């Protein structure tokens, strides 16, 4: 499912709903998703890694390999890690779980 629903949807979305969402290339959507997953993580006592930084070097010419493409790819990777950490905490509760880093996945 792509994120085309109003912000109120994210505020009340369940973890499985958030797991099914794909960002369609809108910064506001990415910010809403970050906030919703951070709320879930906080409620579960999970510490997530920082969200990807928003690009500030876009030239606006629609370049192939635009910095925004990298941002949305990093956003998807962050979303997957956040979901994984929250699901782990929901099934095996313990305090202080930190979302796995890419090197820990190998």
PDB file of C-alpha atoms in Angstrom, residues 21-75:
ATOM      1  CA  UNK A  21       3.041   1.284   3.728  1.00  0.00           C
ATOM      2  CA  UNK A  22       5.421   2.423   0.991  1.00  0.00           C
ATOM      3  CA  UNK A  23       6.363   6.076   0.704  1.00  0.00           C
ATOM      4  CA  UNK A  24       5.392   7.476  -2.690  1.00  0.00           C
ATOM      5  CA  UNK A  25       8.000  10.243  -2.807  1.00  0.00           C
ATOM      6  CA  UNK A  26       6.516  12.979  -0.641  1.00  0.00           C
ATOM      7  CA  UNK A  27       8.524  14.489   2.204  1.00  0.00           C
ATOM      8  CA  UNK A  28       5.415  15.077   4.326  1.00  0.00           C
ATOM      9  CA  UNK A  29       4.592  11.375   4.031  1.00  0.00           C
ATOM     10  CA  UNK A  30       8.075  10.364   5.120  1.00  0.00           C
ATOM     11  CA  UNK A  31       7.877  12.685   8.134  1.00  0.00           C
ATOM     12  CA  UNK A  32       4.467  11.264   9.090  1.00  0.00           C
ATOM     13  CA  UNK A  33       5.768   7.721   8.810  1.00  0.00           C
ATOM     14  CA  UNK A  34       8.828   8.555  10.934  1.00  0.00           C
ATOM     15  CA  UNK A  35       6.622  10.042  13.636  1.00  0.00           C
ATOM     16  CA  UNK A  36       4.175   7.137  13.649  1.00  0.00           C
ATOM     17  CA  UNK A  37       6.898   4.499  13.890  1.00  0.00           C
ATOM     18  CA  UNK A  38       8.741   6.465  16.558  1.00  0.00           C
ATOM     19  CA  UNK A  39       5.509   6.580  18.615  1.00  0.00           C
ATOM     20  CA  UNK A  40       5.145   2.792  18.312  1.00  0.00           C
ATOM     21  CA  UNK A  41       8.790   2.274  19.246  1.00  0.00           C
ATOM     22  CA  UNK A  42       8.508   4.564  22.261  1.00  0.00           C
ATOM     23  CA  UNK A  43       5.404   2.734  23.478  1.00  0.00           C
ATOM     24  CA  UNK A  44       7.327  -0.550  23.221  1.00  0.00           C
ATOM     25  CA  UNK A  45      10.462   0.832  24.882  1.00  0.00           C
ATOM     26  CA  UNK A  46      12.471   0.482  21.686  1.00  0.00           C
ATOM     27  CA  UNK A  47      15.259   2.858  20.722  1.00  0.00           C
ATOM     28  CA  UNK A  48      15.472   3.371  16.974  1.00  0.00           C
ATOM     29  CA  UNK A  49      18.417   4.720  15.033  1.00  0.00           C
ATOM     30  CA  UNK A  50      18.112   8.273  13.762  1.00  0.00           C
ATOM     31  CA  UNK A  51      15.916   8.896  10.759  1.00  0.00           C
ATOM     32  CA  UNK A  52      17.690   9.637   7.461  1.00  0.00           C
ATOM     33  CA  UNK A  53      18.655  13.305   7.132  1.00  0.00           C
ATOM     34  CA  UNK A  54      16.642  15.315   4.647  1.00  0.00           C
ATOM     35  CA  UNK A  55      18.675  16.398   1.621  1.00  0.00           C
ATOM     36  CA  UNK A  56      19.618  20.046   1.345  1.00  0.00           C
ATOM     37  CA  UNK A  57      21.664  19.930  -1.844  1.00  0.00           C
ATOM     38  CA  UNK A  58      19.039  19.232  -4.509  1.00  0.00           C
ATOM     39  CA  UNK A  59      19.495  21.403  -7.601  1.00  0.00           C
ATOM     40  CA  UNK A  60      15.888  20.875  -8.715  1.00  0.00           C
ATOM     41  CA  UNK A  61      16.772  19.725 -12.238  1.00  0.00           C
ATOM     42  CA  UNK A  62      15.425  16.173 -11.922  1.00  0.00           C
ATOM     43  CA  UNK A  63      18.823  14.517 -12.076  1.00  0.00           C
ATOM     44  CA  UNK A  64      19.175  10.785 -12.497  1.00  0.00           C
ATOM     45  CA  UNK A  65      20.339   9.683  -9.049  1.00  0.00           C
ATOM     46  CA  UNK A  66      18.895  12.745  -7.319  1.00  0.00           C
ATOM     47  CA  UNK A  67      19.673  13.148  -3.630  1.00  0.00           C
ATOM     48  CA  UNK A  68      15.944  12.684  -2.987  1.00  0.00           C
ATOM     49  CA  UNK A  69      16.073   9.198  -4.511  1.00  0.00           C
ATOM     50  CA  UNK A  70      18.767   8.314  -1.986  1.00  0.00           C
ATOM     51  CA  UNK A  71      16.708   9.822   0.821  1.00  0.00           C
ATOM     52  CA  UNK A  72      13.625   7.765  -0.064  1.00  0.00           C
ATOM     53  CA  UNK A  73      15.716   4.596  -0.382  1.00  0.00           C
ATOM     54  CA  UNK A  74      17.204   5.293   3.063  1.00  0.00           C
ATOM     55  CA  UNK A  75      13.701   6.016   4.370  1.00  0.00           C
TER      56      UNK A  75
END
